[in-house]
Coordinates of C-alpha atoms (C1' of nucleotides) in Angstrom, one line a residue:
Chain A
M1 CA -75.9 43.7 54.0
T2 CA -76.3 40.1 55.6
R3 CA -79.9 38.9 55.4
L4 CA -82.0 38.7 58.6
P5 CA -82.9 35.6 60.1
R6 CA -86.1 34.4 59.0
A7 CA -89.4 34.5 61.6
D8 CA -89.2 30.7 62.4
A9 CA -85.7 29.7 63.1
V10 CA -86.2 33.0 65.9
R11 CA -89.1 31.2 67.1
N12 CA -87.1 27.8 67.2
R13 CA -84.4 29.1 69.1
R14 CA -86.5 30.7 71.7
L15 CA -88.2 27.3 72.2
L16 CA -84.8 25.3 72.1
L17 CA -83.2 27.2 74.7
A18 CA -86.2 27.1 77.1
A19 CA -86.9 23.6 76.5
A20 CA -83.3 22.6 77.0
A21 CA -82.9 25.0 80.1
D22 CA -86.0 23.1 81.3
E23 CA -85.0 19.4 80.3
F24 CA -81.4 19.9 82.0
A25 CA -82.9 21.1 85.0
E26 CA -84.7 17.5 85.2
R27 CA -82.9 15.3 84.3
G28 CA -79.2 16.5 84.3
L29 CA -76.2 17.0 81.9
G30 CA -77.1 13.8 80.6
A31 CA -80.5 14.9 78.9
S32 CA -80.4 14.1 75.4
V33 CA -80.7 16.2 72.6
A34 CA -83.2 14.0 71.1
D35 CA -85.5 14.9 74.4
I36 CA -84.9 19.0 74.3
A37 CA -85.8 18.5 70.0
R38 CA -89.0 16.4 71.1
R39 CA -89.8 19.0 73.9
A40 CA -89.2 21.9 71.6
G41 CA -92.1 20.6 69.0
V42 CA -88.9 20.1 66.8
G43 CA -86.6 18.1 64.6
K44 CA -83.5 16.7 65.9
G45 CA -81.5 18.2 63.1
T46 CA -82.9 21.5 63.9
V47 CA -80.8 21.8 67.2
F48 CA -77.9 21.0 65.1
R49 CA -78.4 24.1 63.0
H50 CA -78.7 26.3 66.1
F51 CA -75.9 25.0 68.2
A52 CA -73.3 23.5 66.4
T53 CA -72.6 20.9 69.4
K54 CA -74.4 19.9 72.7
D55 CA -71.8 22.1 74.5
D56 CA -72.8 25.2 72.5
L57 CA -76.1 24.6 73.4
I58 CA -75.6 24.7 76.8
A59 CA -73.0 27.8 76.7
A60 CA -76.0 29.6 75.6
I61 CA -78.4 28.9 78.1
L62 CA -75.4 30.0 80.8
V63 CA -74.8 33.1 78.9
D64 CA -78.5 34.0 79.2
R65 CA -78.8 33.2 82.5
M66 CA -75.7 35.4 83.5
A67 CA -77.1 38.2 81.7
D68 CA -80.1 38.5 83.9
L69 CA -78.4 38.5 87.2
S70 CA -75.8 40.7 86.2
E71 CA -79.2 43.0 85.3
R72 CA -80.2 42.5 88.6
G73 CA -76.8 43.7 90.0
E74 CA -76.1 46.1 88.1
G75 CA -80.0 47.8 89.3
L76 CA -79.1 47.7 92.9
L77 CA -75.8 49.7 92.7
D78 CA -78.0 52.5 93.4
A79 CA -79.4 51.4 96.2
G80 CA -79.6 53.6 99.6
D81 CA -77.8 50.4 102.0
A82 CA -75.2 49.0 100.3
G83 CA -75.3 45.7 102.9
D84 CA -79.1 44.9 102.0
A85 CA -78.4 45.7 98.2
L86 CA -75.6 42.9 98.7
Y87 CA -78.1 40.7 100.5
E88 CA -80.8 41.4 97.8
F89 CA -78.3 40.4 95.0
L90 CA -77.4 37.2 97.1
T91 CA -81.1 36.3 97.4
A92 CA -81.9 36.8 93.5
A93 CA -78.5 34.6 92.6
A94 CA -80.2 32.0 94.8
E95 CA -84.3 32.0 93.4
Q96 CA -82.8 31.7 90.3
R97 CA -80.5 28.7 90.9
R98 CA -83.1 26.9 93.0
E99 CA -85.8 27.6 90.3
R100 CA -83.8 25.5 88.7
D101 CA -80.6 24.1 89.2
L102 CA -78.3 24.3 85.7
S103 CA -74.9 24.4 88.2
F104 CA -73.2 21.4 86.5
L105 CA -73.9 23.2 83.0
A106 CA -70.7 25.2 84.0
E107 CA -68.2 22.9 83.5
A108 CA -69.2 21.6 80.3
S109 CA -68.9 25.2 79.0
E110 CA -65.2 26.6 80.6
S111 CA -63.2 28.0 78.6
M112 CA -65.9 28.8 76.1
P113 CA -64.9 33.0 75.5
E114 CA -69.0 34.1 75.3
V115 CA -69.2 32.4 78.7
A116 CA -66.3 34.1 79.4
R117 CA -67.1 37.6 78.7
A118 CA -70.8 37.0 80.4
R119 CA -69.3 36.3 83.7
D120 CA -66.5 39.3 83.3
R121 CA -69.8 41.6 83.4
L122 CA -71.4 39.4 86.2
L123 CA -68.3 39.9 88.3
K124 CA -68.1 43.4 87.4
A125 CA -71.4 44.0 89.1
I126 CA -70.3 42.3 92.2
D127 CA -67.4 43.5 92.8
A128 CA -68.8 47.0 92.7
L129 CA -71.8 46.0 95.3
V130 CA -68.7 44.5 97.8
A131 CA -66.5 47.7 97.2
R132 CA -69.7 49.9 98.1
A133 CA -70.9 47.2 101.1
A134 CA -67.1 47.3 102.4
E135 CA -66.9 51.0 102.1
Q136 CA -70.3 51.2 104.5
G137 CA -68.9 48.9 106.6
A138 CA -71.4 46.2 105.9
V139 CA -69.0 43.1 105.4
R140 CA -65.2 42.7 106.1
S141 CA -62.9 44.5 103.8
D142 CA -60.9 41.6 103.0
I143 CA -63.1 39.7 100.8
T144 CA -63.4 40.0 97.0
G145 CA -66.4 40.5 94.9
T146 CA -64.8 36.8 93.4
D147 CA -65.2 35.6 97.1
V148 CA -68.8 36.3 96.8
L149 CA -69.1 34.9 93.1
L150 CA -68.0 31.8 94.2
L151 CA -69.7 31.9 97.6
M152 CA -73.1 32.9 96.1
C153 CA -73.7 29.4 94.9
A154 CA -73.2 27.7 98.5
P155 CA -76.5 28.4 99.7
V156 CA -78.8 26.5 97.1
Y157 CA -76.3 23.5 96.9
V158 CA -76.0 22.9 100.6
A159 CA -79.6 23.3 100.5
E160 CA -80.1 20.9 97.6
A161 CA -78.7 18.0 99.1
V162 CA -81.3 17.5 101.8
P163 CA -84.1 15.6 99.4
G164 CA -87.5 16.5 100.6
A165 CA -86.1 19.6 102.6
A166 CA -88.6 23.2 102.3
P167 CA -88.1 25.0 99.1
D168 CA -86.5 28.2 101.0
L169 CA -84.0 26.2 103.0
W170 CA -81.4 27.8 101.3
R171 CA -82.1 31.0 103.5
R172 CA -80.5 29.4 106.3
Y173 CA -77.6 28.9 104.7
L174 CA -77.6 32.2 103.1
A175 CA -78.0 33.9 106.5
I176 CA -75.2 31.6 108.0
I177 CA -73.1 32.4 105.1
F178 CA -73.5 36.4 105.1
D179 CA -73.0 36.4 108.6
G180 CA -69.6 35.1 108.0
L181 CA -68.9 38.0 105.9
R182 CA -69.0 40.7 108.2
P183 CA -66.2 42.8 109.6
E184 CA -66.4 41.0 113.2
A185 CA -63.8 38.5 112.0
A186 CA -63.0 35.9 114.3
H187 CA -61.0 34.3 112.2
P188 CA -58.3 35.8 109.8
L189 CA -58.3 34.6 106.2
P190 CA -55.6 32.3 105.3
A191 CA -55.4 31.7 101.4
E192 CA -55.0 34.8 99.1
A193 CA -58.3 35.6 97.6
P194 CA -58.8 33.9 94.2
R195 CA -58.7 35.6 90.7
L196 CA -61.6 34.8 88.0
Chain B
M2 CA -70.3 -22.7 108.2
T3 CA -70.2 -21.0 105.2
R4 CA -66.7 -20.4 103.4
L5 CA -64.2 -17.3 103.8
P6 CA -63.9 -15.7 100.7
R7 CA -60.9 -16.7 98.7
A8 CA -57.4 -14.7 99.3
D9 CA -57.4 -13.4 95.9
A10 CA -60.6 -12.1 95.5
V11 CA -60.2 -10.2 98.7
R12 CA -57.1 -9.0 97.0
N13 CA -59.3 -8.0 93.9
R14 CA -62.2 -6.0 95.6
R15 CA -59.5 -3.6 97.5
L16 CA -57.7 -3.2 94.3
L17 CA -60.9 -2.4 92.7
L18 CA -62.4 0.3 95.1
A19 CA -59.2 2.3 95.1
A20 CA -59.3 2.2 91.4
A21 CA -62.6 3.3 90.7
A22 CA -61.9 5.5 93.3
D23 CA -59.1 7.3 91.5
E24 CA -61.2 6.8 88.3
F25 CA -63.8 8.4 89.4
A26 CA -62.1 11.0 90.8
E27 CA -60.4 11.8 87.6
R28 CA -63.0 11.6 84.7
G29 CA -66.0 11.9 86.9
L30 CA -69.1 9.9 87.4
G31 CA -68.8 8.7 83.6
A32 CA -65.9 6.7 84.0
S33 CA -66.3 3.6 82.5
V34 CA -66.6 0.3 84.4
A35 CA -64.1 -1.0 81.6
D36 CA -61.6 1.9 82.3
I37 CA -62.1 1.0 86.3
A38 CA -61.1 -2.8 85.6
R39 CA -57.8 -2.0 83.5
R40 CA -57.0 0.7 85.9
A41 CA -57.0 -2.4 88.8
G42 CA -55.6 -5.1 86.5
V43 CA -58.6 -7.0 86.4
G44 CA -61.3 -8.3 83.9
K45 CA -64.6 -6.3 83.6
G46 CA -66.2 -9.2 84.6
T47 CA -64.6 -9.5 87.8
V48 CA -66.0 -5.6 88.3
F49 CA -69.3 -7.3 88.1
R50 CA -68.8 -10.3 90.2
H51 CA -67.9 -8.1 93.4
F52 CA -70.5 -5.0 92.6
A53 CA -73.9 -6.3 90.8
T54 CA -74.0 -3.0 89.4
K55 CA -71.9 0.1 88.5
D56 CA -74.0 2.2 91.3
D57 CA -73.1 -0.5 94.1
L58 CA -69.8 -0.2 93.3
I59 CA -70.1 3.9 93.9
A60 CA -72.1 3.1 97.2
A61 CA -69.3 0.7 99.0
I62 CA -66.9 3.6 97.6
L63 CA -69.0 6.3 99.5
V64 CA -69.6 3.8 102.6
D65 CA -65.8 3.5 103.2
R66 CA -65.4 7.2 103.0
M67 CA -68.1 8.2 105.3
A68 CA -66.7 5.5 108.0
D69 CA -63.4 7.4 108.0
L70 CA -64.5 10.4 108.2
S71 CA -67.3 9.1 111.3
E72 CA -63.7 7.7 113.2
R73 CA -62.1 11.0 113.2
G74 CA -65.2 12.7 114.3
E75 CA -65.9 10.2 117.2
G76 CA -62.0 10.3 118.1
L77 CA -62.3 14.2 118.5
L78 CA -65.2 14.4 121.1
D79 CA -62.9 14.4 123.9
A80 CA -60.8 17.3 122.7
G81 CA -60.1 19.9 125.6
D82 CA -61.8 22.7 123.7
A83 CA -65.0 22.1 121.6
G84 CA -65.0 24.9 119.1
D85 CA -61.3 23.5 118.3
A86 CA -62.2 20.2 117.9
L87 CA -65.2 21.0 115.3
Y88 CA -63.0 23.3 113.3
E89 CA -60.0 20.3 112.9
F90 CA -63.2 18.1 112.4
L91 CA -64.5 20.4 109.4
T92 CA -60.9 20.7 108.3
A93 CA -60.1 16.8 107.6
A94 CA -63.7 16.5 105.7
A95 CA -62.5 19.3 103.5
E96 CA -59.1 17.5 103.0
Q97 CA -60.8 14.7 102.2
R98 CA -63.1 15.8 99.8
R99 CA -60.0 17.5 98.2
E100 CA -58.2 14.8 98.1
R101 CA -60.7 12.9 95.5
D102 CA -63.8 15.2 95.3
L103 CA -66.1 12.1 95.0
S104 CA -69.5 14.2 95.7
F105 CA -71.1 13.2 92.5
L106 CA -71.4 9.9 93.6
A107 CA -74.4 10.6 96.2
E108 CA -76.5 11.0 94.4
A109 CA -75.8 8.2 92.1
S110 CA -76.6 6.2 95.6
E111 CA -79.4 7.8 96.9
S112 CA -81.7 5.5 99.0
M113 CA -79.0 2.8 99.1
P114 CA -79.5 1.5 102.9
E115 CA -75.6 0.9 103.5
V116 CA -74.9 4.4 102.4
A117 CA -77.8 5.6 104.3
R118 CA -76.6 3.5 107.9
A119 CA -72.9 5.2 107.1
R120 CA -74.5 8.6 106.8
D121 CA -76.2 8.2 110.1
R122 CA -73.3 7.1 112.1
L123 CA -71.2 10.0 110.6
L124 CA -74.4 12.6 111.8
K125 CA -74.5 11.4 114.9
A126 CA -70.5 12.1 115.8
I127 CA -70.9 15.8 114.0
D128 CA -74.2 16.0 116.3
A129 CA -72.3 15.5 119.3
L130 CA -69.7 17.7 118.2
V131 CA -71.8 20.5 117.3
A132 CA -74.0 20.4 120.9
R133 CA -70.7 20.2 123.1
A134 CA -69.2 23.2 120.8
A135 CA -72.8 25.1 121.6
E136 CA -72.5 24.3 125.5
Q137 CA -69.3 26.2 125.4
G138 CA -70.4 28.7 123.5
A139 CA -68.3 28.4 120.4
V140 CA -71.0 28.2 117.9
R141 CA -74.6 29.7 117.7
S142 CA -76.9 27.3 119.5
D143 CA -79.5 27.1 116.8
I144 CA -77.4 25.4 114.6
T145 CA -78.0 21.3 114.0
G146 CA -75.0 18.5 113.1
T147 CA -77.5 18.1 110.0
D148 CA -76.7 21.8 109.3
V149 CA -73.0 21.4 109.8
L150 CA -73.2 18.4 107.8
L151 CA -74.4 19.8 104.7
L152 CA -72.3 22.9 105.0
M153 CA -69.1 21.3 105.6
C154 CA -68.9 20.1 101.8
A155 CA -69.1 24.3 101.1
P156 CA -65.7 25.2 101.2
V157 CA -64.0 22.8 98.5
Y158 CA -67.4 23.1 96.4
V159 CA -66.6 26.9 96.4
A160 CA -62.8 26.6 96.2
E161 CA -63.4 23.9 93.3
A162 CA -64.7 26.6 90.8
V163 CA -61.8 28.2 90.6
P164 CA -59.4 26.5 87.6
G165 CA -55.9 27.5 88.6
A166 CA -56.7 27.8 92.4
A167 CA -54.3 27.5 95.2
P168 CA -54.7 23.7 96.7
D169 CA -55.6 25.0 99.8
L170 CA -58.0 28.3 98.9
W171 CA -60.8 26.2 100.8
R172 CA -59.2 27.2 103.8
R173 CA -60.5 30.2 103.0
Y174 CA -64.1 29.4 102.5
L175 CA -64.0 27.3 105.6
A176 CA -63.3 30.2 107.8
I177 CA -65.7 32.9 106.3
I178 CA -68.1 30.0 106.8
F179 CA -67.2 29.1 110.4
D180 CA -67.1 32.9 111.7
G181 CA -71.0 32.8 110.0
L182 CA -71.6 30.0 113.1
R183 CA -70.1 32.0 115.9
P184 CA -72.9 32.6 118.7
E185 CA -73.2 36.3 118.1
A186 CA -75.6 36.4 115.1
A187 CA -76.5 39.2 113.0
H188 CA -79.1 37.0 111.1
P189 CA -82.0 35.6 113.0
L190 CA -81.8 31.6 110.8
P191 CA -84.8 31.6 108.6
A192 CA -86.1 28.5 107.8
E193 CA -86.3 25.4 110.1
A194 CA -83.5 23.2 110.7
P195 CA -83.7 20.2 108.2
R196 CA -83.8 16.6 109.5
L197 CA -81.6 13.6 107.6
Chain C
dC1 C1' -97.7 34.4 42.7
dA2 C1' -93.4 31.9 41.2
dC3 C1' -89.0 31.6 43.1
dT4 C1' -84.9 30.5 45.7
dA5 C1' -82.4 30.4 50.0
dA6 C1' -83.0 29.3 54.4
dA7 C1' -84.9 26.3 57.7
dC8 C1' -86.7 22.0 58.9
dG9 C1' -87.0 16.7 60.0
dG10 C1' -85.6 12.4 61.0
dA11 C1' -83.6 8.1 59.1
dC12 C1' -79.0 7.0 59.5
dC13 C1' -74.1 6.0 61.2
dG14 C1' -70.0 5.1 64.5
dG15 C1' -68.7 4.5 68.6
dG16 C1' -69.1 3.5 73.9
dC17 C1' -71.5 2.1 77.4
dG18 C1' -73.1 -1.2 81.3
dG19 C1' -74.0 -5.9 81.8
dT20 C1' -74.0 -11.2 80.4
dC21 C1' -72.2 -15.7 79.7
dA22 C1' -69.2 -19.8 78.8
dA23 C1' -65.2 -21.3 78.6
dC24 C1' -61.5 -21.3 81.5
dT25 C1' -57.9 -20.8 85.5
dT26 C1' -57.1 -21.2 90.5
dG27 C1' -56.8 -21.3 95.7
dC28 C1' -58.5 -24.1 99.4
dT29 C1' -59.8 -28.6 101.6
dA30 C1' -59.9 -33.2 102.7
Chain D
dT18 C1' -51.9 -34.4 95.7
dA19 C1' -56.8 -34.6 93.5
dG20 C1' -61.1 -32.5 93.0
dC21 C1' -64.2 -28.8 93.1
dA22 C1' -66.3 -24.8 94.0
dA23 C1' -65.2 -20.0 93.5
dG24 C1' -62.9 -16.5 91.1
dT25 C1' -61.7 -15.0 86.2
dT26 C1' -61.7 -13.5 81.7
dG27 C1' -62.9 -11.1 77.4
dA28 C1' -66.1 -11.6 73.8
dC29 C1' -70.8 -10.5 73.3
dC30 C1' -75.5 -8.1 73.3
dG31 C1' -78.4 -4.3 72.9
dC32 C1' -79.2 0.3 73.7
dC33 C1' -78.5 4.8 73.6
dC34 C1' -76.4 9.2 72.4
dG35 C1' -74.3 13.2 69.8
dG36 C1' -73.6 14.1 65.5
dT37 C1' -74.3 14.1 60.1
dC38 C1' -76.8 14.3 55.3
dC39 C1' -80.1 15.2 52.2
dG40 C1' -85.1 15.0 50.6
dT41 C1' -88.7 18.0 51.7
dT42 C1' -91.0 22.3 53.1
dT43 C1' -91.7 27.4 53.8
dA44 C1' -90.8 32.2 54.9
dG45 C1' -89.7 36.4 52.4
dT46 C1' -88.7 38.8 47.7
dG47 C1' -89.4 41.1 43.2

DNA sequence: CACTAAACGGACCGGGCGGTCAACTTGCTA
DNA sequence: TAGCAAGTTGACCGCCCGGTCCGTTTAGTG
């Protein structure tokens, strides 16, 4: 059998992921591996022992976050009102991103299979939430889970552009965007729904 | 009197701005000054003669773009249907950004007074468009020009996240978001409207 | 407790970046 | 057309980054 990982290695990996998430959130993509290592209280070499490249580290962070969101979405699937459940899910997604904006990490780790797998799971949960909401007439029936996955990020993105904004400004834009998903649509949807 | 700038200097400045916009659009914020100079057919030193720092160059690009949009918005102020005018303006804004996404330049040049001035002019035009649309009942009356300035960027932002997307996918999200602005609101707006 | 493979640390390397500068060229003016 | 300020150029500087490497430390094992 393969040996179990050493206890200190497990601990350091966790410290590294947490430190990296904080550092990226504060300094953006340009945060240096050396700073991350220092923040985790670890040597720079240790970072590269756990994650072959900076991009691998980024991917690992993203996978963790998407897994958290997936769990949340799956837990909301048996809620009574499907519209409320969807709204609540979108709120949770916005809150996660609000706490630490790591959206810029996505482009650095496109095309990593582990990230793709995590995103597929997330999309599956959202698909189910949207389908139920559409059945119950809470949202228009021509939007897809992918639409919602994409729009999910918009409220915080929009609110972030305001320098000294109230911390819950994103709620304002979530309300507006969710209103745009209602069944009584004024505008037909141009362009086909995207896939993935 | 102060001397007029030399003809070649004027030409090079224009070449530089165009080359820089292209280069940034293709390579992101990390595009190097050396590459921009090469693309403009000019020495690296010339870049710094025209723009003291990389950030000054970025600011100049942004000012140009915002001025273009402002002009467009101001021209739409005497259109018959204010709702259509607003929709058309948002379409123009999305198209500009779709052609070349330079959104990431904004954070590099926050707090530059020239950029602030250009943005103020743009905001003024949007305020007027939104006020007219609200008067005519095309949009809900509790949204502000600032809201629209912020939301304006969302459709392209959202559509960009899809790798091989149709080039006009953003129209889909513009339709959804514009629907969210209609007067028949389902959700009250949480959080106050932001300023600036 | 002794031994070893796994894990760690940080000096080190090559490369690319933003920005400077002094020698050179050129458009404008009188 | 002569003269010069304005403009151009690319080699150069110092810095910091991602990634490597090897001597040292340490957690688990029998």
